[in-house]
Amino acid sequence: MMHAVPLKWAGCGSKIAKMEIVGKSHRRYDALYKARGKAVYVDDLYFPHMLYAGVKRSPHPHARIKKIDPGGLKGKKDVFFVSYEDIPGANKLPIIFDDWPVLAPGVARFAGEAVALVAAPKKELIPELLDEIEVEYEPLEAVFDPELSMKSKVRLFGDNNVFASYYYDTGDIEKGFQDADVIVEDTYRTPYQEHAYIETQGMVAVPTPDGGMEIYGSMQCPFYVQKAVAGVLGIGMNKVRVVQMETGGAFGGKEDMPSQVASQAALLAYVSGHPVKLIYSREEDILSMSKRHPGIIKSRVGAKKDGTLVAVDTTYILDSGAYATLSPAVLWRGTVHACGPYRVPNVRVRSYAVATNKVPCGAFRGFGAPQVIFAMESQMDRIAEELGMDPAELREKNLVREGDTMPYGHKLAGSVGTLETLKKAVEKSGWKEKRKTYGKEEGFKKRGIGLATIFYGVGLGAAGKQLDRSGAYIQITEDGKVAFAVGTTEMGQGMKTALAQIVAEELGFRYEDVAILPTDTSRVPDSGPTVASRATVMSGNALRNAAKPLRETLIKIASELLSVPPEKIELKLGDVYVDGSPKLSLDELIKEAYRRREHMASQGYYVAPHTSWENKEGGEAYMVYAWATKIAEVEVDLLTGEVKVLRITSAHDVGKAVNPTLVEGQIEGGAIQGMGYALMEDILTEGGEIINNNFSTYIIPTIVDAPEIIPIIVEREFDKGPYGAKGFAEQPLMGIAPAITNAIYHATGVRIKELPATPERVFEKLLKAGKVELWKEK
Amino acid sequence: MKKLTVNFTVNGERVRLRVPANRTLLDILREDLGLTGTKRGCDTGECGACTVLMNGRSVNSCLVLAGEVEGAEIITVEGLGGEEALHPLQEAFLEEDAVQCGFCIPGMLMSAKYLLDRNPDPSEEEIREAISGNLCRCTGYIPIIRAIKRAALKLKERK
């Protein structure tokens, strides 16, 4: 079927030519069985003699645990109980500081923290068994505000409760502001965001006869889980096998959290000797699992009359919650991204991740960047207004180009599509016309259009480079098909499909002849986490390395069979081509390879390119950057403060779209998640405890809220990426919030400095600004 | 918990079960009948992942108690297409790339079927209204709207 596609040959202009499968929108690999209801998620697994588990949690934000009494549980047949005293190994979640215990040992530091575990043969018994456990607490003083926490006498970490801090300085910040013709200064606040994956966290732990443990579950990072489970059980990692089940959404929420869930299930499986299933309820998932960090961003930006940025001073504070988990890494990424994709000669950035007695925060699509993007992109619009410039022109003037140096000292070698994303988005959205006409509507509904330009470092970068490597395995079977395995995971983003296309392209198979093995720690070496938009680049390159010896073997045999030199042989779409015409089927070639007892399996490995970072100077923070421009159009109801998003235009430089339809799918999905962040999503706490722990109180966008989305793909190839691709799946969310709040400003003249822009918040601003007034009885 | 015996059909097959009175249809389907295509996302009727058809109407199966199922006809995602053939809705969801993580999809499909059974030619607004009880966190709903429009066309062509 693919033969009908005209062939492009090397030398036709692109550095990467004659692709048959990469760059085409093949059907998503995992869609068919998902649409039939046949996909197997963790809660769909059943093992003989399996027990069901539950977690007893602290209701206090900070309390000494004086006594944990299992009550009547001890005597009950087939009922198993675990507290921190029963943990055979290390009671901790290994991540950066390893400070979050699996079960609170003596002190609980947030409301919802796990204190004890129970397992029983029937799921419906679990709630009452948990009620039988009696825990005696002595409440302690707690601190909930990160700025107060730094000065608080409540000690959660070190001597000032600061988990991590970064800084860098470029140029002369004081002189920069002296030279500025215009300076804008303000404080911005961003809320929690709950991942709201539709499948809650869940794991099944199955003891193995040799004293090991098999783990099946919903996760992004099976190698994290392997390390955590081995640690908590005090056994070798070589006896822990982790298999990722179909994963029903993750968005960062299944980066480190599944290690916690798996450790809990594994402890019960270890104590009972039975398989144990632990599926979190929606309420306990929202209560106890990580969120996007609330942020406080103090920003001062200076520019010349012509719009040239001269100075940016940013202080960034993250509310980390009770344990550090990923906070240092999240903070570092936010620090690097603090000044936006702009040429800024004088920069001062200071950042702090601070402990509080609330739910620990961690990874969420964007990883510390959306907060600072909201601040910087709001500031850019304010500079534009002060100078009477068009916001798009201001950005165009300041955006980095190829060869420029980022404010933290990274000279950009290539793959810089910033300007192109801006130009395309401006053109496609009708920006110029709408900037003039919107906002002038009669009546109480005002329209506005706003934009934001962003960048995003792909991969783990310098702060996580020890983990930035990936393995892969490819096996060609004698019937002319191929299977492969990688250590990164599919969570809906489309990794399986993109990688299957890369394997087919590399070895000349038809897409339909490629199969993907489940991600399993026993198949490939530690491949790091599936985060930071890194799977396509890292696993893609590992697969290309694995494919190389296989392709060489196949070409060598074909060359002998066809009596033509190897350089004339092409493997593509299931056939062997010479001079552009098919001479032999791949099936026959593979049969011959098997007859010759050739090695038709191969391992590949890939280590990420060099990155570096030092506080003060900065460095080459990431291997490559992705660039994007977002334009939002809104309609604000002055009478209610409601904001309706009419349209989002979202242009992304992805390097190379391995599968354009899947790329567009990410753009659409991320835009709506970003719209939720902008307008409605917020976790509310009372005395540190989350009070909106379900979907009737934590509101995410529904289909009724979804605006029109116009996705635009820009391809500035990344020379080290597979076929030019660079990571992409996080960026669609980023920058949507400031594009929307900038549009609200354009519509109404009110500036939203704290997210989400709920109707209440917008209406209050409108009232204060005198845009509407309350009717008062005379 | 008091037990009761219920008789009903699932995807055309007759079922007779003795279950506790507080058991939900979702648990009956998943735990007792092994029909795990129907998903549990919240257990409180808010996410729509557990949507099935009961006597031709869409219901959140997590909110239906065993006693209510007596005599009912239940259709789940497993009964939507055949063993071989796909329902036009399933085809359209694949063609429009409306499936990402997939967890909401069985419920989406059943809500969409309920819509198209009643209204073979829905407007976009009617589609949005019909799916407003089904949360999806991956797709942004856009391809789901496209898929339902496409399925409506397919069904029309087949008539």
mmCIF file of N, CA and C in Angstrom, chain B residues 29-110:
data_model
loop_
_atom_site.group_PDB
_atom_site.id
_atom_site.type_symbol
_atom_site.label_atom_id
_atom_site.label_comp_id
_atom_site.label_asym_id
_atom_site.label_seq_id
_atom_site.Cartn_x
_atom_site.Cartn_y
_atom_site.Cartn_z
ATOM 1 N N LEU B 29 -19.829 -6.313 36.541
ATOM 2 C CA LEU B 29 -19.232 -6.507 35.210
ATOM 3 C C LEU B 29 -17.761 -6.884 35.328
ATOM 4 N N ARG B 30 -17.038 -6.110 36.098
ATOM 5 C CA ARG B 30 -15.575 -6.288 36.141
ATOM 6 C C ARG B 30 -15.155 -7.491 36.984
ATOM 7 N N GLU B 31 -15.698 -7.553 38.213
ATOM 8 C CA GLU B 31 -15.189 -8.546 39.154
ATOM 9 C C GLU B 31 -15.903 -9.899 39.013
ATOM 10 N N ASP B 32 -17.218 -9.862 38.760
ATOM 11 C CA ASP B 32 -17.952 -11.133 38.709
ATOM 12 C C ASP B 32 -17.977 -11.723 37.304
ATOM 13 N N LEU B 33 -18.044 -10.881 36.279
ATOM 14 C CA LEU B 33 -18.188 -11.404 34.916
ATOM 15 C C LEU B 33 -16.908 -11.278 34.098
ATOM 16 N N GLY B 34 -15.890 -10.637 34.664
ATOM 17 C CA GLY B 34 -14.604 -10.527 33.951
ATOM 18 C C GLY B 34 -14.663 -9.637 32.721
ATOM 19 N N LEU B 35 -15.671 -8.766 32.648
ATOM 20 C CA LEU B 35 -15.762 -7.829 31.515
ATOM 21 C C LEU B 35 -15.018 -6.545 31.912
ATOM 22 N N THR B 36 -13.712 -6.589 31.768
ATOM 23 C CA THR B 36 -12.876 -5.500 32.291
ATOM 24 C C THR B 36 -12.723 -4.341 31.319
ATOM 25 N N GLY B 37 -13.396 -4.417 30.170
ATOM 26 C CA GLY B 37 -13.356 -3.289 29.241
ATOM 27 C C GLY B 37 -13.974 -2.027 29.834
ATOM 28 N N THR B 38 -14.948 -2.192 30.710
ATOM 29 C CA THR B 38 -15.587 -1.056 31.384
ATOM 30 C C THR B 38 -14.670 -0.606 32.523
ATOM 31 N N LYS B 39 -14.357 0.696 32.547
ATOM 32 C CA LYS B 39 -13.289 1.176 33.434
ATOM 33 C C LYS B 39 -13.812 1.916 34.655
ATOM 34 N N ARG B 40 -13.010 1.888 35.722
ATOM 35 C CA ARG B 40 -13.331 2.600 36.954
ATOM 36 C C ARG B 40 -12.385 3.805 37.072
ATOM 37 N N GLY B 41 -12.955 5.018 37.020
ATOM 38 C CA GLY B 41 -12.088 6.185 37.124
ATOM 39 C C GLY B 41 -12.313 6.978 38.397
ATOM 40 N N CYS B 42 -13.526 6.871 38.979
ATOM 41 C CA CYS B 42 -13.781 7.683 40.178
ATOM 42 C C CYS B 42 -14.716 6.995 41.150
ATOM 43 N N ASP B 43 -15.565 6.088 40.670
ATOM 44 C CA ASP B 43 -16.519 5.363 41.509
ATOM 45 C C ASP B 43 -17.607 6.258 42.083
ATOM 46 N N THR B 44 -17.746 7.462 41.556
ATOM 47 C CA THR B 44 -18.789 8.348 42.078
ATOM 48 C C THR B 44 -19.593 9.022 40.963
ATOM 49 N N GLY B 45 -19.517 8.461 39.760
ATOM 50 C CA GLY B 45 -20.373 8.976 38.694
ATOM 51 C C GLY B 45 -19.924 10.280 38.076
ATOM 52 N N GLU B 46 -18.655 10.631 38.237
ATOM 53 C CA GLU B 46 -18.203 11.927 37.732
ATOM 54 C C GLU B 46 -17.379 11.854 36.455
ATOM 55 N N CYS B 47 -16.709 10.725 36.211
ATOM 56 C CA CYS B 47 -15.754 10.698 35.097
ATOM 57 C C CYS B 47 -16.300 10.030 33.844
ATOM 58 N N GLY B 48 -17.304 9.170 34.008
ATOM 59 C CA GLY B 48 -17.928 8.546 32.838
ATOM 60 C C GLY B 48 -17.179 7.359 32.251
ATOM 61 N N ALA B 49 -16.031 6.967 32.841
ATOM 62 C CA ALA B 49 -15.248 5.864 32.271
ATOM 63 C C ALA B 49 -16.006 4.540 32.345
ATOM 64 N N CYS B 50 -16.972 4.454 33.255
ATOM 65 C CA CYS B 50 -17.695 3.182 33.449
ATOM 66 C C CYS B 50 -19.028 3.160 32.703
ATOM 67 N N THR B 51 -19.215 4.084 31.761
ATOM 68 C CA THR B 51 -20.509 4.169 31.065
ATOM 69 C C THR B 51 -20.825 2.888 30.286
ATOM 70 N N VAL B 52 -22.040 2.362 30.490
ATOM 71 C CA VAL B 52 -22.550 1.242 29.693
ATOM 72 C C VAL B 52 -23.995 1.582 29.299
ATOM 73 N N LEU B 53 -24.553 0.781 28.430
ATOM 74 C CA LEU B 53 -25.972 0.975 28.100
ATOM 75 C C LEU B 53 -26.815 0.008 28.929
ATOM 76 N N MET B 54 -27.850 0.553 29.527
ATOM 77 C CA MET B 54 -28.775 -0.276 30.298
ATOM 78 C C MET B 54 -30.164 -0.021 29.743
ATOM 79 N N ASN B 55 -30.744 -1.063 29.158
ATOM 80 C CA ASN B 55 -32.037 -0.920 28.478
ATOM 81 C C ASN B 55 -31.990 0.223 27.463
ATOM 82 N N GLY B 56 -30.853 0.318 26.776
ATOM 83 C CA GLY B 56 -30.735 1.300 25.704
ATOM 84 C C GLY B 56 -30.318 2.684 26.146
ATOM 85 N N ARG B 57 -30.231 2.906 27.449
ATOM 86 C CA ARG B 57 -29.840 4.227 27.950
ATOM 87 C C ARG B 57 -28.436 4.171 28.532
ATOM 88 N N SER B 58 -27.687 5.274 28.416
ATOM 89 C CA SER B 58 -26.358 5.278 29.006
ATOM 90 C C SER B 58 -26.465 5.516 30.514
ATOM 91 N N VAL B 59 -25.682 4.738 31.260
ATOM 92 C CA VAL B 59 -25.643 4.902 32.723
ATOM 93 C C VAL B 59 -24.195 4.829 33.183
ATOM 94 N N ASN B 60 -23.916 5.477 34.299
ATOM 95 C CA ASN B 60 -22.639 5.270 34.974
ATOM 96 C C ASN B 60 -22.789 3.979 35.776
ATOM 97 N N SER B 61 -22.117 2.940 35.364
ATOM 98 C CA SER B 61 -22.366 1.643 36.008
ATOM 99 C C SER B 61 -21.914 1.629 37.462
ATOM 100 N N CYS B 62 -21.065 2.580 37.848
ATOM 101 C CA CYS B 62 -20.645 2.640 39.258
ATOM 102 C C CYS B 62 -21.764 3.144 40.156
ATOM 103 N N LEU B 63 -22.819 3.714 39.564
ATOM 104 C CA LEU B 63 -23.925 4.246 40.361
ATOM 105 C C LEU B 63 -25.179 3.362 40.300
ATOM 106 N N VAL B 64 -25.073 2.223 39.601
ATOM 107 C CA VAL B 64 -26.232 1.335 39.465
ATOM 108 C C VAL B 64 -26.057 0.172 40.443
ATOM 109 N N LEU B 65 -27.018 -0.025 41.331
ATOM 110 C CA LEU B 65 -26.915 -1.114 42.305
ATOM 111 C C LEU B 65 -27.509 -2.403 41.740
ATOM 112 N N ALA B 66 -27.038 -3.500 42.312
ATOM 113 C CA ALA B 66 -27.411 -4.823 41.806
ATOM 114 C C ALA B 66 -28.919 -4.972 41.590
ATOM 115 N N GLY B 67 -29.684 -4.508 42.554
ATOM 116 C CA GLY B 67 -31.133 -4.686 42.479
ATOM 117 C C GLY B 67 -31.759 -4.026 41.255
ATOM 118 N N GLU B 68 -31.155 -2.949 40.805
ATOM 119 C CA GLU B 68 -31.702 -2.212 39.659
ATOM 120 C C GLU B 68 -31.472 -2.943 38.343
ATOM 121 N N VAL B 69 -30.574 -3.914 38.367
ATOM 122 C CA VAL B 69 -30.180 -4.576 37.132
ATOM 123 C C VAL B 69 -31.167 -5.682 36.746
ATOM 124 N N GLU B 70 -32.015 -6.078 37.689
ATOM 125 C CA GLU B 70 -32.935 -7.184 37.443
ATOM 126 C C GLU B 70 -33.710 -6.985 36.131
ATOM 127 N N GLY B 71 -33.592 -7.949 35.270
ATOM 128 C CA GLY B 71 -34.335 -7.914 34.011
ATOM 129 C C GLY B 71 -33.757 -6.999 32.944
ATOM 130 N N ALA B 72 -32.642 -6.344 33.234
ATOM 131 C CA ALA B 72 -32.136 -5.334 32.297
ATOM 132 C C ALA B 72 -31.312 -5.956 31.171
ATOM 133 N N GLU B 73 -31.226 -5.177 30.100
ATOM 134 C CA GLU B 73 -30.319 -5.525 29.003
ATOM 135 C C GLU B 73 -29.135 -4.596 29.109
ATOM 136 N N ILE B 74 -27.945 -5.167 29.271
ATOM 137 C CA ILE B 74 -26.740 -4.350 29.420
ATOM 138 C C ILE B 74 -25.862 -4.541 28.182
ATOM 139 N N ILE B 75 -25.376 -3.439 27.657
ATOM 140 C CA ILE B 75 -24.378 -3.527 26.579
ATOM 141 C C ILE B 75 -23.107 -2.824 27.062
ATOM 142 N N THR B 76 -21.985 -3.534 26.962
ATOM 143 C CA THR B 76 -20.699 -2.961 27.330
ATOM 144 C C THR B 76 -19.854 -2.801 26.067
ATOM 145 N N VAL B 77 -18.659 -2.236 26.229
ATOM 146 C CA VAL B 77 -17.787 -2.045 25.067
ATOM 147 C C VAL B 77 -17.478 -3.377 24.379
ATOM 148 N N GLU B 78 -17.447 -4.448 25.168
ATOM 149 C CA GLU B 78 -17.177 -5.763 24.566
ATOM 150 C C GLU B 78 -18.300 -6.184 23.618
ATOM 151 N N GLY B 79 -19.485 -5.612 23.814
ATOM 152 C CA GLY B 79 -20.616 -5.966 22.956
ATOM 153 C C GLY B 79 -20.871 -4.957 21.856
ATOM 154 N N LEU B 80 -19.971 -3.997 21.731
ATOM 155 C CA LEU B 80 -20.208 -2.920 20.759
ATOM 156 C C LEU B 80 -19.950 -3.389 19.333
ATOM 157 N N GLY B 81 -18.767 -3.916 19.101
ATOM 158 C CA GLY B 81 -18.492 -4.513 17.795
ATOM 159 C C GLY B 81 -18.643 -6.023 17.929
ATOM 160 N N GLY B 82 -18.316 -6.745 16.902
ATOM 161 C CA GLY B 82 -18.307 -8.190 17.028
ATOM 162 C C GLY B 82 -16.901 -8.661 17.355
ATOM 163 N N GLU B 83 -16.696 -9.970 17.334
ATOM 164 C CA GLU B 83 -15.354 -10.509 17.560
ATOM 165 C C GLU B 83 -14.421 -10.061 16.440
ATOM 166 N N GLU B 84 -14.966 -10.049 15.228
ATOM 167 C CA GLU B 84 -14.163 -9.676 14.052
ATOM 168 C C GLU B 84 -14.368 -8.199 13.697
ATOM 169 N N ALA B 85 -15.631 -7.849 13.458
ATOM 170 C CA ALA B 85 -15.916 -6.516 12.921
ATOM 171 C C ALA B 85 -15.900 -5.468 14.021
ATOM 172 N N LEU B 86 -15.599 -4.250 13.618
ATOM 173 C CA LEU B 86 -15.675 -3.123 14.535
ATOM 174 C C LEU B 86 -16.978 -2.382 14.308
ATOM 175 N N HIS B 87 -17.500 -1.772 15.366
ATOM 176 C CA HIS B 87 -18.630 -0.859 15.231
ATOM 177 C C HIS B 87 -18.122 0.399 14.514
ATOM 178 N N PRO B 88 -18.964 1.036 13.707
ATOM 179 C CA PRO B 88 -18.532 2.272 13.025
ATOM 180 C C PRO B 88 -17.936 3.311 13.978
ATOM 181 N N LEU B 89 -18.419 3.342 15.190
ATOM 182 C CA LEU B 89 -17.827 4.284 16.156
ATOM 183 C C LEU B 89 -16.369 3.923 16.444
ATOM 184 N N GLN B 90 -16.125 2.622 16.616
ATOM 185 C CA GLN B 90 -14.740 2.193 16.882
ATOM 186 C C GLN B 90 -13.851 2.504 15.678
ATOM 187 N N GLU B 91 -14.368 2.215 14.492
ATOM 188 C CA GLU B 91 -13.599 2.539 13.270
ATOM 189 C C GLU B 91 -13.265 4.026 13.224
ATOM 190 N N ALA B 92 -14.271 4.843 13.498
ATOM 191 C CA ALA B 92 -14.073 6.293 13.403
ATOM 192 C C ALA B 92 -13.097 6.784 14.467
ATOM 193 N N PHE B 93 -13.152 6.211 15.648
ATOM 194 C CA PHE B 93 -12.197 6.601 16.700
ATOM 195 C C PHE B 93 -10.766 6.272 16.263
ATOM 196 N N LEU B 94 -10.590 5.143 15.569
ATOM 197 C CA LEU B 94 -9.241 4.811 15.078
ATOM 198 C C LEU B 94 -8.834 5.755 13.961
ATOM 199 N N GLU B 95 -9.751 6.003 13.056
ATOM 200 C CA GLU B 95 -9.420 6.834 11.889
ATOM 201 C C GLU B 95 -9.110 8.272 12.279
ATOM 202 N N GLU B 96 -9.749 8.768 13.319
ATOM 203 C CA GLU B 96 -9.525 10.154 13.735
ATOM 204 C C GLU B 96 -8.476 10.270 14.836
ATOM 205 N N ASP B 97 -7.789 9.172 15.146
ATOM 206 C CA ASP B 97 -6.791 9.161 16.226
ATOM 207 C C ASP B 97 -7.370 9.743 17.509
ATOM 208 N N ALA B 98 -8.545 9.236 17.875
ATOM 209 C CA ALA B 98 -9.225 9.745 19.065
ATOM 210 C C ALA B 98 -8.853 8.956 20.325
ATOM 211 N N VAL B 99 -7.935 8.020 20.183
ATOM 212 C CA VAL B 99 -7.547 7.175 21.323
ATOM 213 C C VAL B 99 -6.113 7.502 21.709
ATOM 214 N N GLN B 100 -5.891 7.959 22.927
ATOM 215 C CA GLN B 100 -4.499 8.104 23.381
ATOM 216 C C GLN B 100 -4.247 7.081 24.486
ATOM 217 N N CYS B 101 -4.359 7.465 25.756
ATOM 218 C CA CYS B 101 -4.109 6.439 26.794
ATOM 219 C C CYS B 101 -5.181 5.375 26.759
ATOM 220 N N GLY B 102 -6.365 5.719 26.304
ATOM 221 C CA GLY B 102 -7.412 4.729 26.069
ATOM 222 C C GLY B 102 -8.343 4.474 27.231
ATOM 223 N N PHE B 103 -8.035 5.015 28.391
ATOM 224 C CA PHE B 103 -8.796 4.618 29.581
ATOM 225 C C PHE B 103 -10.233 5.127 29.555
ATOM 226 N N CYS B 104 -10.459 6.292 28.961
ATOM 227 C CA CYS B 104 -11.822 6.844 28.916
ATOM 228 C C CYS B 104 -12.614 6.306 27.727
ATOM 229 N N ILE B 105 -11.913 5.644 26.813
ATOM 230 C CA ILE B 105 -12.519 5.329 25.514
ATOM 231 C C ILE B 105 -13.729 4.392 25.590
ATOM 232 N N PRO B 106 -13.680 3.303 26.371
ATOM 233 C CA PRO B 106 -14.897 2.467 26.424
ATOM 234 C C PRO B 106 -16.137 3.262 26.833
ATOM 235 N N GLY B 107 -15.992 4.128 27.838
ATOM 236 C CA GLY B 107 -17.129 4.948 28.270
ATOM 237 C C GLY B 107 -17.545 5.953 27.210
ATOM 238 N N MET B 108 -16.542 6.552 26.562
ATOM 239 C CA MET B 108 -16.815 7.501 25.471
ATOM 240 C C MET B 108 -17.648 6.829 24.380
ATOM 241 N N LEU B 109 -17.196 5.638 24.002
ATOM 242 C CA LEU B 109 -17.871 4.920 22.915
ATOM 243 C C LEU B 109 -19.320 4.634 23.280
ATOM 244 N N MET B 110 -19.565 4.249 24.528
ATOM 245 C CA MET B 110 -20.933 3.903 24.910
ATOM 246 C C MET B 110 -21.825 5.158 24.976
#
